[in-house]
Amino acid sequence: MTDKVREITLRDGTSLPQIGMGTWQITDREIMKSLIKNAYDAGYRLIDTAAAYSNEIAVAKAIAEAGIPRSELILSDKVWNTSRGYDAVQEACKRSLKKLKTDYLDIYLIHWPASMKLYENWAEINAETWRGMEALYRDGYVKTIGVCNFKEHHLEALSKTAEIIPFLNQMELHPGMRQEEIMKYCLQKGIQMEASSPLGNGQILQRKELLEMAEQKGKTPAQICLRWEIQQGLMVIPKTSNRERLYQNIDVFDFELTDEEMRFIDAIPYCGGIGIDSDEVTEFG
Ligand SMILES: NC(=O)c1ccc[n+]([C@@H]2O[C@H](COP(=O)([O-])OP(=O)(O)OC[C@H]3O[C@@H](n4cnc5c(N)ncnc54)[C@H](OP(=O)(O)O)[C@@H]3O)[C@@H](O)[C@H]2O)c1
C-alpha cells in the first residue's frame, strides 16, 4: 500500500485503509477497467461494491485485466435486501464470491436493516441475517462483517442476540449530515464508522463554506470534505469516474484542518445528499 494512505485498526486488530474507491452507478465494463487500474496506481486498495450495484462481474474483470494480485486488494461487498435471513445471506455471499472470482471477501456488510415500516418483526429479521453473517465469518468466507445504515435502535436490537458485534457501520455522512448520535454510539461500542457518499453524492461541493475553505487552504471542496471526515477517524469511499479526481481524492493525508476549521465545517446545515431514512427504506432501496 502506498505510504500516503493512513490505516485504521478495527477492534479485532484488522488494519484497513482509511480511504477506498466507491463504485455505485459504475456498471460499464470499459470504464470500470480503466478506473480500477488508475485507482490502484493512485494508491487505492479498498474497492466498495454491492450485489445491488450490478457491477461485481465488471469489478472482477477489471482486477484481472489490470493484473492486480488478489492479496493486495480489500474487497468490500454488501448483501441486498432481498437476501435477508440465515440461509439467504449465505447463499447471496457465495453468489457474490463467484461473480467477484474470489474465495473470500475482506468485508461483507448488510446493505440496509429490515425496515420497521414494512416489517413488524424487523429486529428478528436482522438478527437472523446477522446470524448468517457470523456463520460466513466463522467459515472463513469473509474476514470482516458489518452493517450499513444501522441506527442506534437497530444496533441495540441486534446486540441482544449477536455473538459478534458488527465491526463496521457504513452510513451516509458528509458536511451537512454529521450523524452525531450514531457516531457517538459506534465509538462507545468499538464499531468503526465508514462514510458512504462522503461528498454528499456530489451535491454539496458548491456549498459556499466549502468553496471558501478550499480557497483558503489551496485545496478543492472535495478534499476539504474528505479531510474533515478522515480527521474524525472515519473511513471514506468517494466515487468518481474521472482519473484526475481519483488522484485528487486520495491526496488528503498531507494537510490538516485546525479545530476551528473543523467546527466551521461542522456548522454547515443540511445542503443535499442521498438522504434515505433506514426506517423508511423499501426492498428496492
Ligand atoms: N451502503 C450504502 O447504502 C451506500 C449508499 C451510497 C453510497 N455508498 C457507497 O459510497 C460510495 C460513494 O458515494 P456516492 O457514489 O453516493 O457519492 P460521493 O462519493 O459522495 O460523490 C460522488 C459524486 O461526486 C463527484 N466527484 C467525485 N470526486 C470529485 C471531485 N474531486 N471533485 C468534484 N466532484 C467529484 C462524482 O462525479 P464524477 O464521477 O463525475 O467525478 C460523483 O458525481 C458509493 O459509490 C458506494 O460505494 C453506499
mmCIF file of C-alpha atoms and ligand atoms in Angstrom:
data_model
loop_
_atom_site.group_PDB
_atom_site.id
_atom_site.type_symbol
_atom_site.label_atom_id
_atom_site.label_comp_id
_atom_site.label_asym_id
_atom_site.label_seq_id
_atom_site.Cartn_x
_atom_site.Cartn_y
_atom_site.Cartn_z
ATOM 1 C CA MET A 1 0.000 0.000 0.000
ATOM 2 C CA THR A 2 1.134 3.497 -0.734
ATOM 3 C CA ASP A 3 2.508 5.211 2.324
ATOM 4 C CA LYS A 4 0.263 8.208 1.563
ATOM 5 C CA VAL A 5 -2.834 6.450 2.871
ATOM 6 C CA ARG A 6 -3.383 6.049 6.610
ATOM 7 C CA GLU A 7 -4.823 2.885 8.036
ATOM 8 C CA ILE A 8 -7.371 2.409 10.767
ATOM 9 C CA THR A 9 -7.432 -0.574 13.098
ATOM 10 C CA LEU A 10 -10.640 -2.434 13.881
ATOM 11 C CA ARG A 11 -11.215 -3.710 17.407
ATOM 12 C CA ASP A 12 -10.008 -7.204 16.406
ATOM 13 C CA GLY A 13 -6.707 -5.752 15.180
ATOM 14 C CA THR A 14 -7.549 -5.824 11.441
ATOM 15 C CA SER A 15 -5.965 -2.910 9.547
ATOM 16 C CA LEU A 16 -7.880 -1.240 6.748
ATOM 17 C CA PRO A 17 -7.034 1.736 4.548
ATOM 18 C CA GLN A 18 -8.922 4.828 5.602
ATOM 19 C CA ILE A 19 -9.932 5.560 2.004
ATOM 20 C CA GLY A 20 -11.399 3.297 -0.640
ATOM 21 C CA MET A 21 -12.983 3.573 -4.059
ATOM 22 C CA GLY A 22 -16.792 3.730 -4.278
ATOM 23 C CA THR A 23 -18.363 2.025 -7.300
ATOM 24 C CA TRP A 24 -22.088 2.741 -7.089
ATOM 25 C CA GLN A 25 -23.515 3.653 -10.519
ATOM 26 C CA ILE A 26 -20.440 2.408 -12.390
ATOM 27 C CA THR A 27 -21.570 -0.570 -14.459
ATOM 28 C CA ASP A 28 -19.780 -0.026 -17.769
ATOM 29 C CA ARG A 29 -17.001 -2.612 -18.049
ATOM 30 C CA GLU A 30 -14.595 -0.400 -20.006
ATOM 31 C CA ILE A 31 -14.984 2.465 -17.541
ATOM 32 C CA MET A 32 -14.542 0.081 -14.602
ATOM 33 C CA LYS A 33 -11.420 -1.351 -16.231
ATOM 34 C CA SER A 34 -9.652 1.986 -16.525
ATOM 35 C CA LEU A 35 -10.906 3.177 -13.132
ATOM 36 C CA ILE A 36 -9.634 0.180 -11.204
ATOM 37 C CA LYS A 37 -6.262 0.316 -12.932
ATOM 38 C CA ASN A 38 -5.993 4.058 -12.264
ATOM 39 C CA ALA A 39 -7.226 3.681 -8.689
ATOM 40 C CA TYR A 40 -4.616 1.025 -7.975
ATOM 41 C CA ASP A 41 -1.866 3.196 -9.464
ATOM 42 C CA ALA A 42 -3.094 6.134 -7.379
ATOM 43 C CA GLY A 43 -2.802 4.052 -4.197
ATOM 44 C CA TYR A 44 -6.372 2.827 -3.573
ATOM 45 C CA ARG A 45 -6.533 -0.721 -2.260
ATOM 46 C CA LEU A 46 -10.126 -0.935 -0.984
ATOM 47 C CA ILE A 47 -12.949 -1.343 -3.526
ATOM 48 C CA ASP A 48 -16.512 -0.908 -2.266
ATOM 49 C CA THR A 49 -19.147 -2.734 -4.281
ATOM 50 C CA ALA A 50 -22.541 -4.332 -3.572
ATOM 51 C CA ALA A 51 -24.758 -7.017 -5.063
ATOM 52 C CA ALA A 52 -27.258 -4.237 -5.754
ATOM 53 C CA TYR A 53 -24.783 -2.247 -7.874
ATOM 54 C CA SER A 54 -24.823 -4.967 -10.575
ATOM 55 C CA ASN A 55 -21.117 -4.448 -11.152
ATOM 56 C CA GLU A 56 -19.417 -7.319 -9.316
ATOM 57 C CA ILE A 57 -18.551 -9.064 -12.603
ATOM 58 C CA ALA A 58 -17.193 -5.806 -14.040
ATOM 59 C CA VAL A 59 -15.066 -5.333 -10.898
ATOM 60 C CA ALA A 60 -13.655 -8.869 -11.164
ATOM 61 C CA LYS A 61 -12.830 -8.455 -14.863
ATOM 62 C CA ALA A 62 -11.175 -5.100 -14.256
ATOM 63 C CA ILE A 63 -8.995 -6.539 -11.473
ATOM 64 C CA ALA A 64 -7.979 -9.492 -13.630
ATOM 65 C CA GLU A 65 -7.202 -7.321 -16.659
ATOM 66 C CA ALA A 66 -5.138 -4.941 -14.551
ATOM 67 C CA GLY A 67 -3.201 -7.948 -13.233
ATOM 68 C CA ILE A 68 -3.668 -6.869 -9.619
ATOM 69 C CA PRO A 69 -2.929 -9.688 -7.163
ATOM 70 C CA ARG A 70 -5.987 -10.535 -5.042
ATOM 71 C CA SER A 71 -3.883 -10.354 -1.890
ATOM 72 C CA GLU A 72 -3.227 -6.653 -2.493
ATOM 73 C CA LEU A 73 -6.897 -5.705 -2.535
ATOM 74 C CA ILE A 74 -9.545 -5.223 0.116
ATOM 75 C CA LEU A 75 -12.841 -6.236 -1.487
ATOM 76 C CA SER A 76 -15.889 -4.898 0.310
ATOM 77 C CA ASP A 77 -19.331 -6.163 -0.721
ATOM 78 C CA LYS A 78 -22.930 -5.968 0.563
ATOM 79 C CA VAL A 79 -25.888 -8.300 0.745
ATOM 80 C CA TRP A 80 -29.052 -6.864 -0.767
ATOM 81 C CA ASN A 81 -32.453 -6.534 0.906
ATOM 82 C CA THR A 82 -33.959 -9.456 -0.961
ATOM 83 C CA SER A 83 -31.460 -11.894 0.583
ATOM 84 C CA ARG A 84 -32.171 -11.417 4.269
ATOM 85 C CA GLY A 85 -32.232 -14.402 6.614
ATOM 86 C CA TYR A 86 -29.770 -17.040 7.863
ATOM 87 C CA ASP A 87 -29.646 -19.200 4.716
ATOM 88 C CA ALA A 88 -30.344 -16.497 2.147
ATOM 89 C CA VAL A 89 -27.434 -14.283 3.203
ATOM 90 C CA GLN A 90 -25.003 -17.208 2.982
ATOM 91 C CA GLU A 91 -26.277 -18.144 -0.470
ATOM 92 C CA ALA A 92 -26.048 -14.489 -1.577
ATOM 93 C CA CYS A 93 -22.463 -14.246 -0.361
ATOM 94 C CA LYS A 94 -21.482 -17.354 -2.306
ATOM 95 C CA ARG A 95 -23.100 -15.932 -5.462
ATOM 96 C CA SER A 96 -21.132 -12.714 -4.991
ATOM 97 C CA LEU A 97 -17.893 -14.644 -4.455
ATOM 98 C CA LYS A 98 -18.445 -16.372 -7.795
ATOM 99 C CA LYS A 99 -19.105 -13.101 -9.584
ATOM 100 C CA LEU A 100 -16.074 -11.488 -7.993
ATOM 101 C CA LYS A 101 -13.970 -14.568 -8.827
ATOM 102 C CA THR A 102 -12.570 -14.900 -5.342
ATOM 103 C CA ASP A 103 -12.926 -17.346 -2.479
ATOM 104 C CA TYR A 104 -13.153 -14.723 0.263
ATOM 105 C CA LEU A 105 -14.328 -11.182 0.838
ATOM 106 C CA ASP A 106 -12.394 -8.822 3.048
ATOM 107 C CA ILE A 107 -15.531 -7.002 4.177
ATOM 108 C CA TYR A 108 -19.168 -8.089 3.933
ATOM 109 C CA LEU A 109 -21.942 -5.734 5.014
ATOM 110 C CA ILE A 110 -25.733 -5.857 5.380
ATOM 111 C CA HIS A 111 -26.814 -3.132 2.925
ATOM 112 C CA TRP A 112 -29.927 -1.967 4.802
ATOM 113 C CA PRO A 113 -31.650 -3.015 8.018
ATOM 114 C CA ALA A 114 -35.125 -4.506 7.575
ATOM 115 C CA SER A 115 -37.461 -1.534 7.694
ATOM 116 C CA MET A 116 -39.778 -1.204 10.677
ATOM 117 C CA LYS A 117 -42.291 0.377 8.315
ATOM 118 C CA LEU A 118 -42.524 -2.821 6.286
ATOM 119 C CA TYR A 119 -41.910 -5.451 8.945
ATOM 120 C CA GLU A 120 -43.284 -5.770 12.446
ATOM 121 C CA ASN A 121 -40.583 -8.389 13.095
ATOM 122 C CA TRP A 122 -37.743 -6.241 11.658
ATOM 123 C CA ALA A 123 -35.489 -6.946 14.656
ATOM 124 C CA GLU A 124 -35.887 -10.699 14.262
ATOM 125 C CA ILE A 125 -35.167 -10.495 10.510
ATOM 126 C CA ASN A 126 -31.990 -8.506 11.162
ATOM 127 C CA ALA A 127 -30.948 -10.957 13.892
ATOM 128 C CA GLU A 128 -31.327 -13.943 11.545
ATOM 129 C CA THR A 129 -29.430 -12.206 8.731
ATOM 130 C CA TRP A 130 -26.694 -11.370 11.210
ATOM 131 C CA ARG A 131 -26.526 -14.998 12.396
ATOM 132 C CA GLY A 132 -25.839 -15.905 8.739
ATOM 133 C CA MET A 133 -23.141 -13.210 8.562
ATOM 134 C CA GLU A 134 -21.499 -14.672 11.675
ATOM 135 C CA ALA A 135 -21.531 -18.124 10.044
ATOM 136 C CA LEU A 136 -19.826 -16.708 6.921
ATOM 137 C CA TYR A 137 -17.203 -15.083 9.145
ATOM 138 C CA ARG A 138 -16.545 -18.240 11.152
ATOM 139 C CA ASP A 139 -16.378 -20.361 7.994
ATOM 140 C CA GLY A 140 -13.740 -18.030 6.511
ATOM 141 C CA TYR A 141 -15.760 -16.731 3.567
ATOM 142 C CA VAL A 142 -15.481 -13.170 4.871
ATOM 143 C CA LYS A 143 -12.771 -11.600 7.010
ATOM 144 C CA THR A 144 -14.769 -8.721 8.479
ATOM 145 C CA ILE A 145 -18.520 -8.350 8.924
ATOM 146 C CA GLY A 146 -20.560 -5.239 9.400
ATOM 147 C CA VAL A 147 -23.682 -3.331 8.539
ATOM 148 C CA CYS A 148 -24.744 -0.241 6.647
ATOM 149 C CA ASN A 149 -27.320 2.332 7.575
ATOM 150 C CA PHE A 150 -27.971 0.866 11.045
ATOM 151 C CA LYS A 151 -29.174 3.417 13.593
ATOM 152 C CA GLU A 152 -28.783 3.007 17.353
ATOM 153 C CA HIS A 153 -32.069 1.111 17.751
ATOM 154 C CA HIS A 154 -31.061 -1.358 15.025
ATOM 155 C CA LEU A 155 -27.694 -1.992 16.667
ATOM 156 C CA GLU A 156 -29.168 -2.212 20.170
ATOM 157 C CA ALA A 157 -31.726 -4.767 18.988
ATOM 158 C CA LEU A 158 -29.005 -6.741 17.185
ATOM 159 C CA SER A 159 -26.783 -6.803 20.276
ATOM 160 C CA LYS A 160 -29.418 -8.861 22.141
ATOM 161 C CA THR A 161 -28.645 -11.930 20.024
ATOM 162 C CA ALA A 162 -25.356 -11.196 18.224
ATOM 163 C CA GLU A 163 -22.327 -13.229 19.199
ATOM 164 C CA ILE A 164 -20.102 -10.787 17.328
ATOM 165 C CA ILE A 165 -20.837 -7.069 17.398
ATOM 166 C CA PRO A 166 -20.514 -5.577 13.867
ATOM 167 C CA PHE A 167 -17.008 -4.314 13.166
ATOM 168 C CA LEU A 168 -18.174 -1.632 10.740
ATOM 169 C CA ASN A 169 -21.202 0.572 10.110
ATOM 170 C CA GLN A 170 -21.253 2.255 6.690
ATOM 171 C CA MET A 171 -23.585 5.231 6.558
ATOM 172 C CA GLU A 172 -24.168 8.429 4.608
ATOM 173 C CA LEU A 173 -22.033 11.065 6.309
ATOM 174 C CA HIS A 174 -20.641 14.347 4.965
ATOM 175 C CA PRO A 175 -20.717 18.077 5.686
ATOM 176 C CA GLY A 176 -24.359 18.929 6.340
ATOM 177 C CA MET A 177 -25.040 15.384 7.591
ATOM 178 C CA ARG A 178 -22.855 14.726 10.614
ATOM 179 C CA GLN A 179 -24.659 11.706 12.068
ATOM 180 C CA GLU A 180 -23.545 12.742 15.556
ATOM 181 C CA GLU A 181 -25.712 10.318 17.549
ATOM 182 C CA ILE A 182 -24.708 7.183 15.703
ATOM 183 C CA MET A 183 -21.069 8.330 15.579
ATOM 184 C CA LYS A 184 -21.058 8.613 19.379
ATOM 185 C CA TYR A 185 -22.799 5.264 19.836
ATOM 186 C CA CYS A 186 -20.429 3.428 17.466
ATOM 187 C CA LEU A 187 -17.369 4.965 19.091
ATOM 188 C CA GLN A 188 -18.550 3.680 22.505
ATOM 189 C CA LYS A 189 -19.177 0.186 21.126
ATOM 190 C CA GLY A 190 -15.959 -0.102 19.103
ATOM 191 C CA ILE A 191 -17.793 -0.092 15.764
ATOM 192 C CA GLN A 192 -15.819 1.667 13.010
ATOM 193 C CA MET A 193 -17.888 4.193 11.068
ATOM 194 C CA GLU A 194 -17.387 4.380 7.307
ATOM 195 C CA ALA A 195 -18.765 7.387 5.404
ATOM 196 C CA SER A 196 -20.732 6.499 2.288
ATOM 197 C CA SER A 197 -21.471 9.390 -0.072
ATOM 198 C CA PRO A 198 -18.620 11.300 1.618
ATOM 199 C CA LEU A 199 -19.041 14.078 -0.970
ATOM 200 C CA GLY A 200 -22.798 14.163 -0.463
ATOM 201 C CA ASN A 201 -23.146 12.380 -3.801
ATOM 202 C CA GLY A 202 -21.503 15.443 -5.381
ATOM 203 C CA GLN A 203 -24.429 17.665 -4.399
ATOM 204 C CA ILE A 204 -22.692 19.639 -1.648
ATOM 205 C CA LEU A 205 -19.497 20.622 -3.418
ATOM 206 C CA GLN A 206 -20.715 24.089 -4.426
ATOM 207 C CA ARG A 207 -21.643 24.974 -0.858
ATOM 208 C CA LYS A 208 -20.131 28.388 -0.069
ATOM 209 C CA GLU A 209 -18.349 27.329 3.144
ATOM 210 C CA LEU A 210 -16.578 24.509 1.315
ATOM 211 C CA LEU A 211 -15.595 26.786 -1.570
ATOM 212 C CA GLU A 212 -14.299 29.350 0.909
ATOM 213 C CA MET A 213 -12.292 26.818 2.946
ATOM 214 C CA ALA A 214 -10.923 25.214 -0.243
ATOM 215 C CA GLU A 215 -9.691 28.584 -1.463
ATOM 216 C CA GLN A 216 -8.073 29.369 1.899
ATOM 217 C CA LYS A 217 -6.280 26.023 2.098
ATOM 218 C CA GLY A 218 -5.335 25.735 -1.583
ATOM 219 C CA LYS A 219 -7.377 22.512 -1.844
ATOM 220 C CA THR A 220 -10.600 21.508 -3.605
ATOM 221 C CA PRO A 221 -14.023 21.316 -1.899
ATOM 222 C CA ALA A 222 -13.906 17.505 -2.286
ATOM 223 C CA GLN A 223 -10.560 17.383 -0.485
ATOM 224 C CA ILE A 224 -11.953 19.550 2.322
ATOM 225 C CA CYS A 225 -14.906 17.157 2.779
ATOM 226 C CA LEU A 226 -12.684 14.076 2.792
ATOM 227 C CA ARG A 227 -10.151 15.632 5.165
ATOM 228 C CA TRP A 228 -12.949 16.690 7.547
ATOM 229 C CA GLU A 229 -14.124 13.062 7.545
ATOM 230 C CA ILE A 230 -10.791 11.278 7.919
ATOM 231 C CA GLN A 231 -9.787 13.694 10.672
ATOM 232 C CA GLN A 232 -12.787 12.393 12.643
ATOM 233 C CA GLY A 233 -11.415 8.855 12.280
ATOM 234 C CA LEU A 234 -13.885 7.813 9.588
ATOM 235 C CA MET A 235 -13.220 5.548 6.653
ATOM 236 C CA VAL A 236 -14.325 7.180 3.364
ATOM 237 C CA ILE A 237 -15.247 5.712 -0.030
ATOM 238 C CA PRO A 238 -15.637 8.539 -2.565
ATOM 239 C CA LYS A 239 -16.776 7.632 -6.066
ATOM 240 C CA THR A 240 -15.511 9.270 -9.207
ATOM 241 C CA SER A 241 -15.397 8.215 -12.841
ATOM 242 C CA ASN A 242 -12.617 10.679 -13.507
ATOM 243 C CA ARG A 243 -8.913 9.798 -13.341
ATOM 244 C CA GLU A 244 -7.750 13.204 -12.150
ATOM 245 C CA ARG A 245 -10.322 13.227 -9.348
ATOM 246 C CA LEU A 246 -9.261 9.737 -8.250
ATOM 247 C CA TYR A 247 -5.800 11.171 -7.624
ATOM 248 C CA GLN A 248 -7.188 14.334 -6.058
ATOM 249 C CA ASN A 249 -9.470 12.473 -3.647
ATOM 250 C CA ILE A 250 -6.724 10.266 -2.225
ATOM 251 C CA ASP A 251 -4.402 13.222 -1.773
ATOM 252 C CA VAL A 252 -5.813 14.214 1.618
ATOM 253 C CA PHE A 253 -3.274 12.809 4.053
ATOM 254 C CA ASP A 254 -0.708 15.595 4.000
ATOM 255 C CA PHE A 255 -2.642 18.564 5.376
ATOM 256 C CA GLU A 256 -4.768 19.286 8.420
ATOM 257 C CA LEU A 257 -7.812 21.282 9.344
ATOM 258 C CA THR A 258 -7.457 23.189 12.612
ATOM 259 C CA ASP A 259 -10.055 22.717 15.370
ATOM 260 C CA GLU A 260 -11.598 25.997 14.303
ATOM 261 C CA GLU A 261 -11.760 24.895 10.651
ATOM 262 C CA MET A 262 -13.318 21.577 11.701
ATOM 263 C CA ARG A 263 -16.009 23.450 13.650
ATOM 264 C CA PHE A 264 -16.619 25.737 10.673
ATOM 265 C CA ILE A 265 -17.412 22.678 8.513
ATOM 266 C CA ASP A 266 -19.380 21.089 11.395
ATOM 267 C CA ALA A 267 -21.714 24.083 11.301
ATOM 268 C CA ILE A 268 -22.776 23.624 7.655
ATOM 269 C CA PRO A 269 -26.523 22.938 7.647
ATOM 270 C CA TYR A 270 -28.139 20.210 5.547
ATOM 271 C CA CYS A 271 -27.424 21.026 1.898
ATOM 272 C CA GLY A 272 -28.017 17.834 -0.081
ATOM 273 C CA GLY A 273 -27.033 14.200 -0.363
ATOM 274 C CA ILE A 274 -28.916 10.914 -0.746
ATOM 275 C CA GLY A 275 -30.902 11.202 2.484
ATOM 276 C CA ILE A 276 -32.646 7.793 2.613
ATOM 277 C CA ASP A 277 -34.025 7.060 6.087
ATOM 278 C CA SER A 278 -33.280 3.445 7.021
ATOM 279 C CA ASP A 279 -36.568 3.225 8.929
ATOM 280 C CA GLU A 280 -38.429 4.015 5.721
ATOM 281 C CA VAL A 281 -36.367 2.084 3.178
ATOM 282 C CA THR A 282 -38.210 -0.235 0.800
ATOM 283 C CA GLU A 283 -36.861 -3.501 -0.564
ATOM 284 C CA PHE A 284 -35.708 -1.515 -3.588
ATOM 285 C CA GLY A 285 -33.547 0.921 -1.588
HETATM 286 N N1 LIG B 1 -24.132 1.498 1.955
HETATM 287 C C1 LIG B 1 -24.918 2.318 1.323
HETATM 288 O O1 LIG B 1 -26.147 2.316 1.496
HETATM 289 C C2 LIG B 1 -24.317 3.302 0.356
HETATM 290 C C3 LIG B 1 -25.085 4.368 -0.114
HETATM 291 C C4 LIG B 1 -24.498 5.273 -1.006
HETATM 292 C C5 LIG B 1 -23.172 5.104 -1.391
HETATM 293 N N2 LIG B 1 -22.440 4.054 -0.945
HETATM 294 C C6 LIG B 1 -21.021 3.857 -1.342
HETATM 295 O O2 LIG B 1 -20.347 5.118 -1.196
HETATM 296 C C7 LIG B 1 -19.750 5.475 -2.448
HETATM 297 C C8 LIG B 1 -19.708 6.981 -2.622
HETATM 298 O O3 LIG B 1 -20.994 7.562 -2.548
HETATM 299 P P1 LIG B 1 -21.700 8.244 -3.808
HETATM 300 O O4 LIG B 1 -21.357 7.477 -5.023
HETATM 301 O O5 LIG B 1 -23.121 8.426 -3.444
HETATM 302 O O6 LIG B 1 -21.128 9.698 -3.881
HETATM 303 P P2 LIG B 1 -19.877 10.587 -3.430
HETATM 304 O O7 LIG B 1 -18.617 9.822 -3.457
HETATM 305 O O8 LIG B 1 -20.288 11.300 -2.218
HETATM 306 O O9 LIG B 1 -19.899 11.627 -4.651
HETATM 307 C C9 LIG B 1 -19.758 11.195 -5.976
HETATM 308 C C10 LIG B 1 -20.052 12.360 -6.892
HETATM 309 O O10 LIG B 1 -19.094 13.405 -6.683
HETATM 310 C C11 LIG B 1 -18.373 13.643 -7.886
HETATM 311 N N3 LIG B 1 -16.966 13.795 -7.515
HETATM 312 C C12 LIG B 1 -16.117 12.851 -7.028
HETATM 313 N N4 LIG B 1 -14.928 13.373 -6.744
HETATM 314 C C13 LIG B 1 -14.998 14.686 -7.077
HETATM 315 C C14 LIG B 1 -14.058 15.749 -7.046
HETATM 316 N N5 LIG B 1 -12.833 15.580 -6.588
HETATM 317 N N6 LIG B 1 -14.480 16.985 -7.473
HETATM 318 C C15 LIG B 1 -15.737 17.167 -7.933
HETATM 319 N N7 LIG B 1 -16.667 16.200 -7.990
HETATM 320 C C16 LIG B 1 -16.297 14.957 -7.567
HETATM 321 C C17 LIG B 1 -18.613 12.436 -8.772
HETATM 322 O O11 LIG B 1 -18.631 12.821 -10.126
HETATM 323 P P3 LIG B 1 -17.603 12.161 -11.192
HETATM 324 O O12 LIG B 1 -17.814 10.687 -11.144
HETATM 325 O O13 LIG B 1 -18.026 12.794 -12.473
HETATM 326 O O14 LIG B 1 -16.236 12.567 -10.753
HETATM 327 C C18 LIG B 1 -19.998 11.995 -8.340
HETATM 328 O O15 LIG B 1 -20.997 12.757 -9.003
HETATM 329 C C19 LIG B 1 -20.641 4.762 -3.468
HETATM 330 O O16 LIG B 1 -20.046 4.715 -4.748
HETATM 331 C C20 LIG B 1 -20.854 3.440 -2.798
HETATM 332 O O17 LIG B 1 -19.703 2.617 -2.987
HETATM 333 C C21 LIG B 1 -23.007 3.156 -0.054
#
